[in-house]
Tab-separated table of C-alpha atoms and ligand atoms in Angstrom:
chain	number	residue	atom	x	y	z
A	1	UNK	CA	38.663	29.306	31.338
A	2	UNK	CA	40.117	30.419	34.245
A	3	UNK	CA	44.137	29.643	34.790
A	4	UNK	CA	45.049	31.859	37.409
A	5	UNK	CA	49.080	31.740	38.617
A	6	UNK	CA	51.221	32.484	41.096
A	7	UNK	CA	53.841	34.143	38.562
A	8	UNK	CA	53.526	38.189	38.852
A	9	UNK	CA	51.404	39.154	35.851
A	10	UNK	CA	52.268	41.851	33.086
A	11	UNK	CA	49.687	43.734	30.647
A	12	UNK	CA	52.031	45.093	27.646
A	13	UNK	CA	49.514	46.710	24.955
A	14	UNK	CA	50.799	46.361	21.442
A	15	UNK	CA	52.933	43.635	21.901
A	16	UNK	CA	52.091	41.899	18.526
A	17	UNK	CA	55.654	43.153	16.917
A	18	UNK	CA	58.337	45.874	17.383
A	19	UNK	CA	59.201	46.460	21.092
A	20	UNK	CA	55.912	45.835	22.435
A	21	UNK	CA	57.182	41.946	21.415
A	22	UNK	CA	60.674	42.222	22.618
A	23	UNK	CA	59.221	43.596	25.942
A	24	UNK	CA	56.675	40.747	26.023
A	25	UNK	CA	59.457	37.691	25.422
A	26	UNK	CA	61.511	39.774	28.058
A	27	UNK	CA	59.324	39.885	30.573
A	28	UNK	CA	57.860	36.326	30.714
A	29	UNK	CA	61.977	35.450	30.620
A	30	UNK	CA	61.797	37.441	33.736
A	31	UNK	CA	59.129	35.129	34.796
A	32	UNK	CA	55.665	37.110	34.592
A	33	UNK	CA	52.734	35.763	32.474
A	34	UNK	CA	51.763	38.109	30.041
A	35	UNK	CA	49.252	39.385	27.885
A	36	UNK	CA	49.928	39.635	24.658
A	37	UNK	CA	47.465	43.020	23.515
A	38	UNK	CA	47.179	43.475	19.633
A	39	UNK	CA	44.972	45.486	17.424
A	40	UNK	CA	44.590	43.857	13.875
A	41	UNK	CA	47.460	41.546	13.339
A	42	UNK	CA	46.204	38.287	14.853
A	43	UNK	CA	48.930	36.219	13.507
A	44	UNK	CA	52.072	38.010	15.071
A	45	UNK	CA	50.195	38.025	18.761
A	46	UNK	CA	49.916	34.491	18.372
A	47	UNK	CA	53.712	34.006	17.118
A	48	UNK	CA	54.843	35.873	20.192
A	49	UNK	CA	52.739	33.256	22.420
A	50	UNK	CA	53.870	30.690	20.596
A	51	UNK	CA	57.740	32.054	21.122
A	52	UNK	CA	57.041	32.600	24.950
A	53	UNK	CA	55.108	29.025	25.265
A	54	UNK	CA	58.557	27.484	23.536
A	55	UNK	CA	60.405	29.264	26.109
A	56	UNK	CA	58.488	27.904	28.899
A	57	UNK	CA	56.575	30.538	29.650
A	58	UNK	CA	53.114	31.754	30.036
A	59	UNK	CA	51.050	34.116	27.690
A	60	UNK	CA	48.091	34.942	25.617
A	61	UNK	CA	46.806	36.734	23.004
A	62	UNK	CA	44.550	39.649	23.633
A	63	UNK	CA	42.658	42.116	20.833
A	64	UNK	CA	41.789	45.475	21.857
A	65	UNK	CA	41.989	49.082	20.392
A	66	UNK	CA	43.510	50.497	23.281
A	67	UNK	CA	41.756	53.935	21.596
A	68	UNK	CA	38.156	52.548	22.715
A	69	UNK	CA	37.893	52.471	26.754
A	70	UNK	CA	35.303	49.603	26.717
A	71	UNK	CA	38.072	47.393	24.837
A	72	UNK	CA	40.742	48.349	26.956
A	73	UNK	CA	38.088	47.117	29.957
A	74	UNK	CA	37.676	44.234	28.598
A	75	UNK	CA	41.186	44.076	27.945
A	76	UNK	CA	41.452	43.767	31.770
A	77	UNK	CA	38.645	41.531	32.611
A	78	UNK	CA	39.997	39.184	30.189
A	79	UNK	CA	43.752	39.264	32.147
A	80	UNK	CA	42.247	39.099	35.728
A	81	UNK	CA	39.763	36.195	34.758
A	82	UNK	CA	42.741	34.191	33.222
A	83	UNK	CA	45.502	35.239	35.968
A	84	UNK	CA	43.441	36.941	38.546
A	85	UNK	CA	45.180	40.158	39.031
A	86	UNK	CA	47.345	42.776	37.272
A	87	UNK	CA	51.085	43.632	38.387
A	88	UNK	CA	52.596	45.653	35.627
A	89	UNK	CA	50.959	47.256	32.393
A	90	UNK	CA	53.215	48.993	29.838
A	91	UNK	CA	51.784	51.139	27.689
A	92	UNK	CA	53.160	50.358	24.536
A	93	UNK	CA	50.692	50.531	21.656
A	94	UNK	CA	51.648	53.405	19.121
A	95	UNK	CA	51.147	55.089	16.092
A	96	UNK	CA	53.376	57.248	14.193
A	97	UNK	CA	52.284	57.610	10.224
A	98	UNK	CA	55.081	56.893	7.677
A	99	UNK	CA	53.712	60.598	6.187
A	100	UNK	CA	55.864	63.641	8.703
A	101	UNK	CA	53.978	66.783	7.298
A	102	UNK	CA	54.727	69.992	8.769
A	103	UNK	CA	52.097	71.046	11.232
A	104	UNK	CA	50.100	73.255	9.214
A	105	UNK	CA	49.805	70.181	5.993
A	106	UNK	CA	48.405	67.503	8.479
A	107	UNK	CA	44.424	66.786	8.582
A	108	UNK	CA	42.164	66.418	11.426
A	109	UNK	CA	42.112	62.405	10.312
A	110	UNK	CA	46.055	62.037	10.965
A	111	UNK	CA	45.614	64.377	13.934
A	112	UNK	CA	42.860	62.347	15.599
A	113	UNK	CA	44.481	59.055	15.327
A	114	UNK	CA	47.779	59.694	16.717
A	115	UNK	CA	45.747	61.658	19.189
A	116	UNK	CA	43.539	58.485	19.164
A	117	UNK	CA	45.654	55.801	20.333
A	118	UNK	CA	49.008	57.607	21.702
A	119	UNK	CA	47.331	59.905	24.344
A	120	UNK	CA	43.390	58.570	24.574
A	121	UNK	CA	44.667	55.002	24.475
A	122	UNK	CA	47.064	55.663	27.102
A	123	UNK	CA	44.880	57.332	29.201
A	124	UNK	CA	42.420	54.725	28.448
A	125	UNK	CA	44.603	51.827	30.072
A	126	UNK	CA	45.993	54.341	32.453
A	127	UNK	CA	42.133	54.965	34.056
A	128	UNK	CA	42.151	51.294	33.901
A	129	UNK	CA	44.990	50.160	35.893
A	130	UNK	CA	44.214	52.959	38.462
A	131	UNK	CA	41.152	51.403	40.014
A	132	UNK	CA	42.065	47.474	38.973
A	133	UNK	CA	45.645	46.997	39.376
A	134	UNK	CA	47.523	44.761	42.685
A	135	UNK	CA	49.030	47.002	45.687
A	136	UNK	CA	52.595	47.492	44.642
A	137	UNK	CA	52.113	47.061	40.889
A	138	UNK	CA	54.316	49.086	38.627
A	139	UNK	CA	53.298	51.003	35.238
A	140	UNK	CA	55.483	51.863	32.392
A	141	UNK	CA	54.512	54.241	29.680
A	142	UNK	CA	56.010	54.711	26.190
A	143	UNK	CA	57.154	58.080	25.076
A	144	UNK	CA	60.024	59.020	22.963
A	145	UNK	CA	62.936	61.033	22.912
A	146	UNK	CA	61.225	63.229	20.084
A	147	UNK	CA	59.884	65.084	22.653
A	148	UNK	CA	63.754	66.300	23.699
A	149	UNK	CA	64.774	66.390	19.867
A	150	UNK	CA	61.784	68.587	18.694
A	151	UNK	CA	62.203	67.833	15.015
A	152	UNK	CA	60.015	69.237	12.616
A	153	UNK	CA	57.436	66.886	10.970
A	154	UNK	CA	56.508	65.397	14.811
A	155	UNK	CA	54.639	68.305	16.114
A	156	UNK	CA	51.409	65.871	16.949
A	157	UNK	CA	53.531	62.638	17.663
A	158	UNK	CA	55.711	64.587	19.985
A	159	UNK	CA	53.179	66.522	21.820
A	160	UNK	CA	50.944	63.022	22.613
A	161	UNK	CA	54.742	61.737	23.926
A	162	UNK	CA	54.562	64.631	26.186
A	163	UNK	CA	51.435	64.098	27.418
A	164	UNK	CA	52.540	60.161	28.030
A	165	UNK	CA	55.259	61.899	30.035
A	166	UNK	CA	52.851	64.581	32.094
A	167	UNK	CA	49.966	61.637	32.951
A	168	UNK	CA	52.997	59.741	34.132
A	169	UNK	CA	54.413	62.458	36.333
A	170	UNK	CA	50.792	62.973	37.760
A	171	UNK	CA	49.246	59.361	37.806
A	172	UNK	CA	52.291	58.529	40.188
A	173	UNK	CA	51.645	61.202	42.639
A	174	UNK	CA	47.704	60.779	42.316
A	175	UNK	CA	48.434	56.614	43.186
A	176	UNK	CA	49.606	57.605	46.690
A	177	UNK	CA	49.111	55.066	49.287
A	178	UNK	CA	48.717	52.441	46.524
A	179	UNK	CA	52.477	51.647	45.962
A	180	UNK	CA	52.345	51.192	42.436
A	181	UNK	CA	55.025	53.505	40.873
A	182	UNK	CA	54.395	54.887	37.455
A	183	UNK	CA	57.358	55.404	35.214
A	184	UNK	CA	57.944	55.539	31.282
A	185	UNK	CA	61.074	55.252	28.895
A	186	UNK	CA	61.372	57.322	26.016
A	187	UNK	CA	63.371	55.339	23.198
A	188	UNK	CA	65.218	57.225	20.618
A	189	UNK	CA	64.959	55.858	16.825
A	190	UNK	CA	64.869	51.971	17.441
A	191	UNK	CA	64.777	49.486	14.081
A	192	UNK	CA	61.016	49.093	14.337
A	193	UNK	CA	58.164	49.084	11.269
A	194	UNK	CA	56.777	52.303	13.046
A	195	UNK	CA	60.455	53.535	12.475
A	196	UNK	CA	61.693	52.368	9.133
A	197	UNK	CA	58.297	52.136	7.297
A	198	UNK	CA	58.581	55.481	4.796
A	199	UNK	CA	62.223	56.528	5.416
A	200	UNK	CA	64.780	55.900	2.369
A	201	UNK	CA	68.130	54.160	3.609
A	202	UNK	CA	69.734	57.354	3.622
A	203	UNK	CA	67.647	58.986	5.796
A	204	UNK	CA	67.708	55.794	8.048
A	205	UNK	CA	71.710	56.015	8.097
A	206	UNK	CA	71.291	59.508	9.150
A	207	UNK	CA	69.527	59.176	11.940
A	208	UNK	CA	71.288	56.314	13.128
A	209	UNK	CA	74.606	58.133	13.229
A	210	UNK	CA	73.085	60.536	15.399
A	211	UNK	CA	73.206	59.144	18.599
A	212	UNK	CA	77.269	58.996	20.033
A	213	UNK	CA	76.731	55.125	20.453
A	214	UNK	CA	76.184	55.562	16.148
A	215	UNK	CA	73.731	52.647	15.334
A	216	UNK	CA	69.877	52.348	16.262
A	217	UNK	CA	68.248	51.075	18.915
A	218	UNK	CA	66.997	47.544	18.921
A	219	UNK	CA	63.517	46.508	20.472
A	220	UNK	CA	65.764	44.292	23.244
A	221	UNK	CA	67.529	47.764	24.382
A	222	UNK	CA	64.428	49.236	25.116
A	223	UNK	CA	62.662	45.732	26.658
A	224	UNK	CA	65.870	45.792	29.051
A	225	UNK	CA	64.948	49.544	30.169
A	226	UNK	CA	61.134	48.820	30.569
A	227	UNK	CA	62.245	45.631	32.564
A	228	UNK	CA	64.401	47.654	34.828
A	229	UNK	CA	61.278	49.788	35.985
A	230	UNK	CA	59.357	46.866	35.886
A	231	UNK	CA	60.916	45.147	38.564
A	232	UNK	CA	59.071	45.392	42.170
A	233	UNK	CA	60.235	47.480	45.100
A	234	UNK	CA	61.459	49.882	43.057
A	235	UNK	CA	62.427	53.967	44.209
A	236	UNK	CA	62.175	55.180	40.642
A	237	UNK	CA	58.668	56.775	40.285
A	238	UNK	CA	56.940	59.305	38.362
A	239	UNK	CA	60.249	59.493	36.296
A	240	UNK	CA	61.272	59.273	32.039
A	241	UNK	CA	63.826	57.442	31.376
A	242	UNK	CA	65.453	58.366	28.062
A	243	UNK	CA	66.900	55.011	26.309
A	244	UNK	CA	68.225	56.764	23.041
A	245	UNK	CA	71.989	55.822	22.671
A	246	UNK	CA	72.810	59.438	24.256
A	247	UNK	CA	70.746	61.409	21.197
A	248	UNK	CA	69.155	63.556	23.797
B	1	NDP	P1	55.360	49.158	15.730
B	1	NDP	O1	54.622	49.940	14.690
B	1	NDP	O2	56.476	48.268	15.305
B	1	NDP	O3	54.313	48.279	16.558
B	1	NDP	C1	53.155	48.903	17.044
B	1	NDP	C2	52.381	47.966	17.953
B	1	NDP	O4	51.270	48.705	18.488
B	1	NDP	C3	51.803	46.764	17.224
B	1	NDP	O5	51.807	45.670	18.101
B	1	NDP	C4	50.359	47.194	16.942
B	1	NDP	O6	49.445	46.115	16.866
B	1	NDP	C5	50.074	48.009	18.189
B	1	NDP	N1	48.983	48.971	18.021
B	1	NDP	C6	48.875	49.978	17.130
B	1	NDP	N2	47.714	50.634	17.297
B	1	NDP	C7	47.074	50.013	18.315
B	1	NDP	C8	45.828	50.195	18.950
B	1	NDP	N3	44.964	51.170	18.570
B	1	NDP	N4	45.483	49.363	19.975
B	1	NDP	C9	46.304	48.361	20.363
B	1	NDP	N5	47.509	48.148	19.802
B	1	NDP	C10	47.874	48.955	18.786
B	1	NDP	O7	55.840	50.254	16.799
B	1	NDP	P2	57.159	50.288	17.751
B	1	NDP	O8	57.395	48.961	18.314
B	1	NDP	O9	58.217	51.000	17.043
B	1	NDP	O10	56.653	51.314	18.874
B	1	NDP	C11	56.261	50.910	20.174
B	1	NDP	C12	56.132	52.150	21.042
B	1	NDP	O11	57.391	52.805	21.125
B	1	NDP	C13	55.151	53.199	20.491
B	1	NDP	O12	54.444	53.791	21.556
B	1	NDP	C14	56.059	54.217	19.832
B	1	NDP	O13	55.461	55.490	19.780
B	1	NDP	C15	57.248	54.171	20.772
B	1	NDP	N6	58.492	54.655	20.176
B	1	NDP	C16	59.053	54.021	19.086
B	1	NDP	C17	60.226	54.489	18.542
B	1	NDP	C18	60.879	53.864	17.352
B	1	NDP	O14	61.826	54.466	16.806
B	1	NDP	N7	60.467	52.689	16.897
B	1	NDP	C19	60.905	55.671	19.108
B	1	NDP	C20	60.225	56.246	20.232
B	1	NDP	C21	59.078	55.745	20.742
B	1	NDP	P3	49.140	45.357	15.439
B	1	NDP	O15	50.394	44.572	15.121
B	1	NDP	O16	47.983	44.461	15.751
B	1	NDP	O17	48.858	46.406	14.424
């Protein structure tokens, strides 16, 4: 079924829950169609379609493991035969296991899947975009302010979040003559699953005081930031934008 639009269109993988779905209701309020990438959880892509369609705007629903490259291709055949191009991606998707073990506890499983889909799916949709995305289109990558904070228990997590931030640096420069800028924002702890799930309130209180604007993020502070480099016509390029409350 093709649909295609004249609204500027936005790829944001993982945008089932968390601030994958806060950046997808933000940016079709901006007035982009958007695809709505999940990996498992069906249900919630389809609530945050449903949400955007009540808004009057225009999405779908999209499955891919942004960890396998022929998924993430399809991933964008499936967006340009709907819309019939590609504007924006944000790189979203994310794991980080409840389990922090020092560096020298964690296994090659835990290892390989946050290597998996942080860095492998990001270069995955990165490669992607490259050679498929409109003249002018704009890329946003998720890191995280771990990478500044350095806290033990993140070793793996952090170093994929500063690869995020060195493919971003690069891919912007390598994109030359192409006009598509290639940013990313690196939220500090925002009220997420991927955040909360394994941490006892206490350690959640503790964190949360950390910042000097004392509370977490929410999923809408970091949509605003990712919206902000999303916009066309931009000057900010190649650049991390730290979205943290002033943590780091
Ligand atoms: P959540 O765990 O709440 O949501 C993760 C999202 O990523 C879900 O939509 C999930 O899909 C999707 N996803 C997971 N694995 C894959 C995969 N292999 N392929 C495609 N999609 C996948 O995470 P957050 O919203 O908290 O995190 C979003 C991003 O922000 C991540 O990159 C994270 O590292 C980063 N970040 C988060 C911080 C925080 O404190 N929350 C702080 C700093 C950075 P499904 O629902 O189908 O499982």
């Amino acid at each position: 079924m093709q649909t295609k639009t004249n609204q500027p269109v936005a790829i944001i993988t993982g945008a089932s829950r968390g601030i994958g779905a806060a950046i997808a209701r933000r940016l079709a309020e901006d007035g982009y169609a958007v695809v709505v990438n999940y990996a498992g959880r069906a249900v919630d892509a389809q609530e945050v379609v449903a949400a955007i369609a009540a808004a009057g705007g225009n999405a779908f629903a999209a499955q891919a493991d942004v960890a396998d490259g022929a998924a993430v291709a399809r991933l964008f055949d499936a967006a340009i035969e709907r819309y019939g191009r590609v504007d924006v991606l944000v790189n979203n998707a994310g794991v980080m296991p409840p389990a922090l073990p020092h560096l020298v506890d964690t296994d090659d499983a835990a290892f390989d899947s946050i290597v998996g889909v942080n860095l492998k799916g990001t270069f995955n949709t990165l490669r992607a975009a490259a050679s498929r995305m409109a003249q002018g289109g704009r890329i946003v990558n998720l890191s995280s302010s771990l990478v500044g904070l350095a806290m033990p228990g993140y070793a793996v997590y952090a170093a994929t979040k500063a690869g995020v931030e060195m493919m971003t640096n690069i891919l912007a420069k390598e994109l030359r003559g192409k006009e598509i800028r290639v940013n990313a924002v690196a939220p500090g702890p925002t009220a997420t699953e991927l955040f909360l799930d394994g941490k006892t309130d206490e350690q959640v209180q503790r964190l949360a005081k950390m910042p000097p604007l004392e509370r977490l993020g929410q999923p809408d502070d970091i949509a605003a930031a990712v919206a902000f480099l999303a916009q066309p016509g931009g000057w900010v390029n190649g650049q991390t934008l730290r979205a943290n409350g002033g943590i780091v």
